[in-house]
PDB file of C-alpha atoms in Angstrom:
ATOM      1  CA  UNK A   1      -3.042  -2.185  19.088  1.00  0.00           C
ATOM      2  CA  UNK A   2      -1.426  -0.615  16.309  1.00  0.00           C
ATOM      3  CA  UNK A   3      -2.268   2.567  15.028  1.00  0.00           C
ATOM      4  CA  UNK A   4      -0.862   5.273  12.238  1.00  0.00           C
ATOM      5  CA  UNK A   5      -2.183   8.564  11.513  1.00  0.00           C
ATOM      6  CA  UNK A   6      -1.559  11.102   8.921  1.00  0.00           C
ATOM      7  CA  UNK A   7      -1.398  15.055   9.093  1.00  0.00           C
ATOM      8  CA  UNK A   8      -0.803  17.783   6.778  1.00  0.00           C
ATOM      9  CA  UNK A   9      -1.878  20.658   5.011  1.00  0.00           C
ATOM     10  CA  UNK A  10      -5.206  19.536   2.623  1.00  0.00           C
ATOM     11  CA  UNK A  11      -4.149  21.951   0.188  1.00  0.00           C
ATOM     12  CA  UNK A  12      -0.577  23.271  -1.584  1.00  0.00           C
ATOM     13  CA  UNK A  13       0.729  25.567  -4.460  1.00  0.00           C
ATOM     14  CA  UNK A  14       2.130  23.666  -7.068  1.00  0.00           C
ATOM     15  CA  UNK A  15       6.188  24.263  -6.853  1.00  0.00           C
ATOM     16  CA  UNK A  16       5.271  24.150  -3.429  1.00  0.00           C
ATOM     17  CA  UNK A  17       6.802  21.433  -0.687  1.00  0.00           C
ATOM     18  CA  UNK A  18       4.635  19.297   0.910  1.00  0.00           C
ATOM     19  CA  UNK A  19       5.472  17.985   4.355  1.00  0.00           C
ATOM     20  CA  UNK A  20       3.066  15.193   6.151  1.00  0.00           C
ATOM     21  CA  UNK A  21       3.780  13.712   9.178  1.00  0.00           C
ATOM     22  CA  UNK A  22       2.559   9.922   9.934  1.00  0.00           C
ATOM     23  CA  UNK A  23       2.167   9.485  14.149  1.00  0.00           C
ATOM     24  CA  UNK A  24       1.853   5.538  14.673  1.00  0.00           C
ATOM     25  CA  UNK A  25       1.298   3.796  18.583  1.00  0.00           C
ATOM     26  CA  UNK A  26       1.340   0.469  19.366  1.00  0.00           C
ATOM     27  CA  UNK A  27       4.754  -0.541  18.246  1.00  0.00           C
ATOM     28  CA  UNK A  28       8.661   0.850  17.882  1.00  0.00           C
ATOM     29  CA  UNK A  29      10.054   2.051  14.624  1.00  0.00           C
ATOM     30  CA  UNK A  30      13.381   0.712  16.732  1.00  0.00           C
ATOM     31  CA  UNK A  31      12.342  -2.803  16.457  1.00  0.00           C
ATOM     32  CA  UNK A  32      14.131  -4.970  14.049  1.00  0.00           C
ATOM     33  CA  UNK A  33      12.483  -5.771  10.930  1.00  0.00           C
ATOM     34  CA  UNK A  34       9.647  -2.917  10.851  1.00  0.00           C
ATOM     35  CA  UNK A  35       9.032  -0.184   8.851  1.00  0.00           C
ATOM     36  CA  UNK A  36       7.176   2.250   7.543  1.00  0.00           C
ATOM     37  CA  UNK A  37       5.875   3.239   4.108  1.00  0.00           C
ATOM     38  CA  UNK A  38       4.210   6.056   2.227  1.00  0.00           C
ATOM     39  CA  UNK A  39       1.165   4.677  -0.345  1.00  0.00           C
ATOM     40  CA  UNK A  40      -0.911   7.266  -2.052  1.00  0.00           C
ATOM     41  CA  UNK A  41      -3.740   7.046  -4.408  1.00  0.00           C
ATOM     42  CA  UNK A  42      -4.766   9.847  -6.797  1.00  0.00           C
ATOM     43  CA  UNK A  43      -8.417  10.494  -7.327  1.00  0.00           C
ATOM     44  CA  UNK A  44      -9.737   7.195  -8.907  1.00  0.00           C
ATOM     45  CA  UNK A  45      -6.511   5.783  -9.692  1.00  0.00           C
ATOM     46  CA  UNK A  46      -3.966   2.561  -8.289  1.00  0.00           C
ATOM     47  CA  UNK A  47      -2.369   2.493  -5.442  1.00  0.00           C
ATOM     48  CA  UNK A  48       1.428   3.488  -5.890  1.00  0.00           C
ATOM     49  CA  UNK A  49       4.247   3.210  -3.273  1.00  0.00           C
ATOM     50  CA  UNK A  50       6.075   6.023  -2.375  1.00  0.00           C
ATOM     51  CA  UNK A  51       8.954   5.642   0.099  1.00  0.00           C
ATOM     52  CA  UNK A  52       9.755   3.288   2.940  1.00  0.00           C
ATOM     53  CA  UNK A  53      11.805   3.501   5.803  1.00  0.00           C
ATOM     54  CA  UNK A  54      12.746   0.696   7.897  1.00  0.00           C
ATOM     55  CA  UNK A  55      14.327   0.636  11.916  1.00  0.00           C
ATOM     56  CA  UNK A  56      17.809   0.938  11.273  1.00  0.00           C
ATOM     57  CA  UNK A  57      17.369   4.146   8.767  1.00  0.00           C
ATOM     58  CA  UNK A  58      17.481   2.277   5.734  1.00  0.00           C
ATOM     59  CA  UNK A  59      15.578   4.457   3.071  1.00  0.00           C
ATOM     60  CA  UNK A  60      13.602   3.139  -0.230  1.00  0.00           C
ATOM     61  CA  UNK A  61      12.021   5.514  -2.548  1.00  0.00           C
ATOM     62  CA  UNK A  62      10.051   5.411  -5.732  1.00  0.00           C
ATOM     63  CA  UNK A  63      12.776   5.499  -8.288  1.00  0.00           C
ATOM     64  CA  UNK A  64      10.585   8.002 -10.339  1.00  0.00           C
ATOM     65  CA  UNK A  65      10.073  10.560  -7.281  1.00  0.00           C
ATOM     66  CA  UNK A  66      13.260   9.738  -6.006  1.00  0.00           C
ATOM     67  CA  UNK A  67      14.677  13.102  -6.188  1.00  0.00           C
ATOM     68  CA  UNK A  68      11.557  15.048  -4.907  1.00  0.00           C
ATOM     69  CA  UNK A  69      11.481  12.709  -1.968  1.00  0.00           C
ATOM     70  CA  UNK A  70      12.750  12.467   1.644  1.00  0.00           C
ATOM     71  CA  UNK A  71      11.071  10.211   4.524  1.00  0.00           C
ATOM     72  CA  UNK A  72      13.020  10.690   7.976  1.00  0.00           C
ATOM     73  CA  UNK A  73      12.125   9.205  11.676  1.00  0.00           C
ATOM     74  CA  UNK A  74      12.057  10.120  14.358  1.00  0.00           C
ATOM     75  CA  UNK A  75      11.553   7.013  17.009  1.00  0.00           C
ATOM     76  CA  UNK A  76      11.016   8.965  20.378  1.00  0.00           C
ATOM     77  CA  UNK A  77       8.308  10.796  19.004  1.00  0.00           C
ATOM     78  CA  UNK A  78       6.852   8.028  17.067  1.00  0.00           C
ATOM     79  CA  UNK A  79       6.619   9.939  13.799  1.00  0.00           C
ATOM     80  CA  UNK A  80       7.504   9.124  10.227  1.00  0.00           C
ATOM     81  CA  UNK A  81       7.974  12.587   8.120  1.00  0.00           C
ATOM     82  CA  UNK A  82       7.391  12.445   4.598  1.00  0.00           C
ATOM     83  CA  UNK A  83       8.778  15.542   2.283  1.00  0.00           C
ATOM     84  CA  UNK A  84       7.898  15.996  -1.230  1.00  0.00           C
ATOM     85  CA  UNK A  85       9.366  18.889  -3.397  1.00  0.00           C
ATOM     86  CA  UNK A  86       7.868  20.474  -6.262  1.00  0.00           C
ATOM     87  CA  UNK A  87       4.370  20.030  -6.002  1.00  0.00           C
ATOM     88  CA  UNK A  88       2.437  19.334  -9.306  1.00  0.00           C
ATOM     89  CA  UNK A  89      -1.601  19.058  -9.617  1.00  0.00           C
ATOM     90  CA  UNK A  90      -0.886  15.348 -10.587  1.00  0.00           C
ATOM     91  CA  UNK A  91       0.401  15.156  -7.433  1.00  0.00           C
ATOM     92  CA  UNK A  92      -3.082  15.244  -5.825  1.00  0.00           C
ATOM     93  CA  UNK A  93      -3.871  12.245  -3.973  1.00  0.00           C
ATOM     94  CA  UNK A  94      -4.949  10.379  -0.854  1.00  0.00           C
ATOM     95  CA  UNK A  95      -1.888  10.026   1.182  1.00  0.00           C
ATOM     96  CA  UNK A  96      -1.598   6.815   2.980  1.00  0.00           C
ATOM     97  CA  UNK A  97       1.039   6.277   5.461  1.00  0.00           C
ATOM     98  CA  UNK A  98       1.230   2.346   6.656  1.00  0.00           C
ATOM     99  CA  UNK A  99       3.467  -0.426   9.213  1.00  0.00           C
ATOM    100  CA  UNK A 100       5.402  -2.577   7.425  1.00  0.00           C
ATOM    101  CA  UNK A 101       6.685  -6.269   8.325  1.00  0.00           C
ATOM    102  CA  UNK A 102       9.566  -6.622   6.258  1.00  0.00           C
ATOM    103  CA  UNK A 103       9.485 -10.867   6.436  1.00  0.00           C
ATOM    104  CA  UNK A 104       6.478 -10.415   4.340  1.00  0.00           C
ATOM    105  CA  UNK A 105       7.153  -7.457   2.595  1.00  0.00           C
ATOM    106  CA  UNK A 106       3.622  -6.272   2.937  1.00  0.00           C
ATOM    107  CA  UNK A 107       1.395  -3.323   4.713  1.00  0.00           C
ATOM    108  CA  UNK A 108      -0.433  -4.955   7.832  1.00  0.00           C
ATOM    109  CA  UNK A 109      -1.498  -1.566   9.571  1.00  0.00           C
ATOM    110  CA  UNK A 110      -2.721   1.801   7.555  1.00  0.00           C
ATOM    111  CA  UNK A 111      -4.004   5.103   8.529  1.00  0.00           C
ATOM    112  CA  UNK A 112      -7.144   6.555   7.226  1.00  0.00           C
ATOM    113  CA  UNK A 113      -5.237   8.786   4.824  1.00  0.00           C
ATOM    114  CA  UNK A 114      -5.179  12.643   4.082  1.00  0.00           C
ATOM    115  CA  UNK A 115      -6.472  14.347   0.991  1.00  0.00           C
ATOM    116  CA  UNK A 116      -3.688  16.357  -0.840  1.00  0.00           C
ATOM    117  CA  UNK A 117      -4.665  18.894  -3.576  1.00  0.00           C
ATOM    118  CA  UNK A 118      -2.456  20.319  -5.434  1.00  0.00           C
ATOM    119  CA  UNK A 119      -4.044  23.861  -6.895  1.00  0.00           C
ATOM    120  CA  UNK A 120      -3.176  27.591  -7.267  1.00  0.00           C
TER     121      UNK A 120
ATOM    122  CA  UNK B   1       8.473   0.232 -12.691  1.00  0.00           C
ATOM    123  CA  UNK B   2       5.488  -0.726 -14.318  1.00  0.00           C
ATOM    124  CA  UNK B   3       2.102  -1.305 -12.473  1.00  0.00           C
ATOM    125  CA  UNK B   4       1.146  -4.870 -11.990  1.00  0.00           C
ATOM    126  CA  UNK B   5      -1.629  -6.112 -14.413  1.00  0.00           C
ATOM    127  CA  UNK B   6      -5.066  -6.736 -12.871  1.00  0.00           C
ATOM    128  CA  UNK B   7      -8.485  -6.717 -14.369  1.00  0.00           C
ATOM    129  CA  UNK B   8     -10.209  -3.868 -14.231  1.00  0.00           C
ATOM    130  CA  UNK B   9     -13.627  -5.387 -12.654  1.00  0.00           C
ATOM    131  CA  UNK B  10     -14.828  -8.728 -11.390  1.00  0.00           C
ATOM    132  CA  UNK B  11     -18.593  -9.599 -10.525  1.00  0.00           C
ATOM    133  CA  UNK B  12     -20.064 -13.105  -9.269  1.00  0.00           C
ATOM    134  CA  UNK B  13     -23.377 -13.038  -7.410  1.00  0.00           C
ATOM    135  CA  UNK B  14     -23.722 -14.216  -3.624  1.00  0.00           C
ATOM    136  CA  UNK B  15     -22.431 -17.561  -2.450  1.00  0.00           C
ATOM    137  CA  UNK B  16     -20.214 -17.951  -5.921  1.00  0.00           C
ATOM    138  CA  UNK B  17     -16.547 -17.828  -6.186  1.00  0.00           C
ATOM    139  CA  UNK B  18     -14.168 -15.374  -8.348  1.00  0.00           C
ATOM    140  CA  UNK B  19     -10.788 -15.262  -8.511  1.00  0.00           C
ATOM    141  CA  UNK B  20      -8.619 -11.891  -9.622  1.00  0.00           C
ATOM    142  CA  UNK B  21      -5.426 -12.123 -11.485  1.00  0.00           C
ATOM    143  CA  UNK B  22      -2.474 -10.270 -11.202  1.00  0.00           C
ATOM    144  CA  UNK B  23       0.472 -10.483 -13.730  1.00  0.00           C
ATOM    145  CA  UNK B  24       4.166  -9.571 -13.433  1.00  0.00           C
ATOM    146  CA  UNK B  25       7.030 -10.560 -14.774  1.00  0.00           C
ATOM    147  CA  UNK B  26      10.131 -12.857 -13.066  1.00  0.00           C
ATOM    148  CA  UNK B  27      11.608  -9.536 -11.401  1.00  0.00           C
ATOM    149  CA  UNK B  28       8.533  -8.921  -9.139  1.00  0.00           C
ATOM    150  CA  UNK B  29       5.274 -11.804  -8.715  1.00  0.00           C
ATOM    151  CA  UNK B  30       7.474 -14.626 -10.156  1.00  0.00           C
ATOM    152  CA  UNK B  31      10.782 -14.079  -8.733  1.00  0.00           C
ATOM    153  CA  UNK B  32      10.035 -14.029  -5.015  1.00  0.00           C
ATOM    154  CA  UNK B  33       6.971 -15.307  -2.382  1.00  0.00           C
ATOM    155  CA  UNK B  34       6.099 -12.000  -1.337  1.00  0.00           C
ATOM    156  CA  UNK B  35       2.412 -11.370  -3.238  1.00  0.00           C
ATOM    157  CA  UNK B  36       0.040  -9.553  -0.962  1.00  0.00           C
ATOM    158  CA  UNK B  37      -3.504  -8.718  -1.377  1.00  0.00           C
ATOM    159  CA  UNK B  38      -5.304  -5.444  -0.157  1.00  0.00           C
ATOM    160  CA  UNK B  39      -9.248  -4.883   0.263  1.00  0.00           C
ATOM    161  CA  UNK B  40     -10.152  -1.634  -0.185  1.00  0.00           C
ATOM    162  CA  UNK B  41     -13.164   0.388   0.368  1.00  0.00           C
ATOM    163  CA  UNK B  42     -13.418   3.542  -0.796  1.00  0.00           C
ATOM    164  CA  UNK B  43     -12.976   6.200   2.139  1.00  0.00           C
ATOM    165  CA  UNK B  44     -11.335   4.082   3.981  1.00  0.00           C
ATOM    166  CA  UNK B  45      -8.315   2.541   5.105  1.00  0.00           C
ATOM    167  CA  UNK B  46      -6.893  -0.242   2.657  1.00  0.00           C
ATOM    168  CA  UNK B  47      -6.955  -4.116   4.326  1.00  0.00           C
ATOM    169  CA  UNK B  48      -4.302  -6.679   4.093  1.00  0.00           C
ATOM    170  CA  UNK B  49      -5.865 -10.165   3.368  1.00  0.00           C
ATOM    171  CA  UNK B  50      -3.332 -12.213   2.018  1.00  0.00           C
ATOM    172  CA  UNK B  51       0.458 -11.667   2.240  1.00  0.00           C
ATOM    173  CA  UNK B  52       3.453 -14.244   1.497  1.00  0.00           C
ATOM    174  CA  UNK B  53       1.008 -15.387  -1.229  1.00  0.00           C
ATOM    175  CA  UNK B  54      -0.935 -17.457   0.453  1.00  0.00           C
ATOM    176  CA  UNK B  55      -1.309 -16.504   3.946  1.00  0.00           C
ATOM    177  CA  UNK B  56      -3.867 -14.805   5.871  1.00  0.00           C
ATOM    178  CA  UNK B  57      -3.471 -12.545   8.688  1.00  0.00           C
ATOM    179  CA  UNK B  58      -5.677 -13.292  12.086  1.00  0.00           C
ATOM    180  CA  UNK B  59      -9.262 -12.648  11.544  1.00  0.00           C
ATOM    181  CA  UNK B  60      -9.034 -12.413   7.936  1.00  0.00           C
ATOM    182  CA  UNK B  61     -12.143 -15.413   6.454  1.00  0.00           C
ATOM    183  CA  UNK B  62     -10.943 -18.325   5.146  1.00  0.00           C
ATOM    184  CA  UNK B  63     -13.201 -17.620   2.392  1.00  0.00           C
ATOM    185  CA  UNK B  64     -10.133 -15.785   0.776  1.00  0.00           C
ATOM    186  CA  UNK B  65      -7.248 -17.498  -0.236  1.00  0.00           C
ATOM    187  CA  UNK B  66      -4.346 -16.701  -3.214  1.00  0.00           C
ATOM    188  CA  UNK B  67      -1.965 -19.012  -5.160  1.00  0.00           C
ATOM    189  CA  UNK B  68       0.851 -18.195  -7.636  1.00  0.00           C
ATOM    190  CA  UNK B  69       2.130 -20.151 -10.952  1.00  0.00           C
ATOM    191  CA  UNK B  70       4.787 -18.303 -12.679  1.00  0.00           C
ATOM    192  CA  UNK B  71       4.760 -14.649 -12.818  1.00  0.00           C
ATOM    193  CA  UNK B  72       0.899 -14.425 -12.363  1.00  0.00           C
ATOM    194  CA  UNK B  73      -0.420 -14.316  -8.155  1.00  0.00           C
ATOM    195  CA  UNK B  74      -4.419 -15.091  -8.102  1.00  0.00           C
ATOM    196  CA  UNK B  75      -6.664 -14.075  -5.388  1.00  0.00           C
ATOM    197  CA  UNK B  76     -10.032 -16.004  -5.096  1.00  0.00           C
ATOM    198  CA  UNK B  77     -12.664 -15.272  -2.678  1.00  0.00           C
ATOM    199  CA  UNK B  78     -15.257 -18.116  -2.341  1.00  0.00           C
ATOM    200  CA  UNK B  79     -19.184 -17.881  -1.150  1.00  0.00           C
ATOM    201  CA  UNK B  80     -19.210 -14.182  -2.067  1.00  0.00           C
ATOM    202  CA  UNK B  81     -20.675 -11.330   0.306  1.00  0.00           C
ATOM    203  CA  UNK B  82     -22.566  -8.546  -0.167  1.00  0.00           C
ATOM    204  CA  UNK B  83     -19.511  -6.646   1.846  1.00  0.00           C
ATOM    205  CA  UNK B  84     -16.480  -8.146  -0.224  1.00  0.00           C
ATOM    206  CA  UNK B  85     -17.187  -5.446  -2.712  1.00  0.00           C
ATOM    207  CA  UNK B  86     -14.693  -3.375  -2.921  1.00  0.00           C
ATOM    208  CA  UNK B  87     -11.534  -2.770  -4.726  1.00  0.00           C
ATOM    209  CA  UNK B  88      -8.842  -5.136  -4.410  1.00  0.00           C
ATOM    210  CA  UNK B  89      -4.792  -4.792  -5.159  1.00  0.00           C
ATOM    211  CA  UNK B  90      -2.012  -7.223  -5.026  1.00  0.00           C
ATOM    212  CA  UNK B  91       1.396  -5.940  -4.464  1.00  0.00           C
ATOM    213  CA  UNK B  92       4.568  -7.772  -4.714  1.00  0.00           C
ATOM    214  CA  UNK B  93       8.376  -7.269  -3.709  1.00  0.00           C
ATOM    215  CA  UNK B  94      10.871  -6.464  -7.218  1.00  0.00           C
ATOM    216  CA  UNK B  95      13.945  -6.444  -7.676  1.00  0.00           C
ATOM    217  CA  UNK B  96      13.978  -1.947  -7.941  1.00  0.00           C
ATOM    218  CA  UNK B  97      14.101  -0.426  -4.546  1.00  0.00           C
ATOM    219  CA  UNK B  98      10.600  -0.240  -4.022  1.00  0.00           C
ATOM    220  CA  UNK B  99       7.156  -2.456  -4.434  1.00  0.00           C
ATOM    221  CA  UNK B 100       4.599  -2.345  -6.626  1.00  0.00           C
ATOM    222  CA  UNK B 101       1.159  -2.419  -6.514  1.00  0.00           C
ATOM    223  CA  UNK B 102      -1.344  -3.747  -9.429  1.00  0.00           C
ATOM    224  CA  UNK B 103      -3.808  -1.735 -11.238  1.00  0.00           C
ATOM    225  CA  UNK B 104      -6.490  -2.609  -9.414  1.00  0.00           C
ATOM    226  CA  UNK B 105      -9.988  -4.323  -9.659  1.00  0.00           C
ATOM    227  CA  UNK B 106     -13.304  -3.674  -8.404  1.00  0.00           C
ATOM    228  CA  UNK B 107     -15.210  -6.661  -7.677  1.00  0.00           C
ATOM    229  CA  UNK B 108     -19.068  -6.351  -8.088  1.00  0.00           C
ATOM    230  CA  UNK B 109     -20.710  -8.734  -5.739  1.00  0.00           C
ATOM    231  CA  UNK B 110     -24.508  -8.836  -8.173  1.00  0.00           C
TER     232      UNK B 110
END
């Protein structure tokens, strides 16, 4: 059974850097053709993908966060580490961290998500 | 890296059928045969329900099934339920590093 979880802090200063940590069971981020992503949603708005990173290290971002993003693995711990630099309030958003099959390029498995807000 | 286009809202009444579009262009829903749909209620986690275009992962109904022509991907959910309200998204693979997801629509089950 596959399961993903997602912790961080609920609240940051903006300029601030936001760290969240995804911790998935149930399968290997070593195993060929898996990944994992990064979704978030801010308050009633779309969906919007964020950064994926797949079992042999290759990294996709959002080409208009690229340069505030950084998602790293670490496989014997089972955890996917999202960073995000520069904080904004627009920023604010349900965090989503999710398994991805990359033959169909979709999201089979998500977490529950973590609120981030964004405030001074 | 523009949003895909979905209505905003949807409604049919019990046991009816509605379909949701989702537009694109040739570099994401009409270049490649990797549409997926999510069901999503609010508060909780997002659901895949249709992925490849038209297939369904295990224990997803039958009563929801999606098609593409062109650069638009349709998802139609037959003999509506009260519980199939929710929000629904496609996504799709593109040609930039990343997916996209649509806009979004919230189906109304009357």
């Amino acid at each position: 059974q596959i399961t993903l979880k997602e912790s961080g802090p609920t609240q940051v200063k903006p300029t601030q850097t936001l760290t969240l940590t995804c911790s998935f069971s149930g399968f290997s981020l070593s195993t060929s053709g898996v990944g994992v992503g990064w979704i978030r949603q801010p308050p009633g708005k779309a969906l919007e993908w964020l950064a994926v990173i797949y079992w042999h290290d290759d990294k996709r971002y959002r080409p208009s966060l690229k340069s505030r993003l950084t998602i790293t693995k670490d496989t014997s711990k089972n955890q996917v580490v999202l960073t995000m630099t520069n904080m904004d309030p627009v920023d604010t958003a349900t965090y989503y961290c999710a398994h991805m099959i990359l033959t169909g390029y979709c999201f089979d498995y998500w977490g529950q998500g973590t609120l981030v807000t964004v405030s001074s | 890296q523009s949003a895909l286009t979905q209505p905003a809202s949807v409604s049919g009444s019990p046991g009816q059928s509605i379909t949701i579009s989702c537009t694109g262009t040739n570099s994401d829903v009409g270049g490649y045969n990797y549409v997926s749909w999510y069901q999503h209620h609010p508060g909780k986690a997002p659901k895949l329900m249709i992925y490849e275009v038209t297939n369904r992962p295990s224990g997803v109904s039958n009563r929801f099934s999606g098609s593409k022509s062109g650069n638009t991907a349709s998802l139609t959910i037959s003999g509506l339920q009260a519980e199939d309200e929710a929000d629904y998204y496609c996504s799709s693979y593109t040609s930039s590093p990343i997916g996209v997801f649509g806009g979004g629509t919230k189906l109304t089950v009357l």
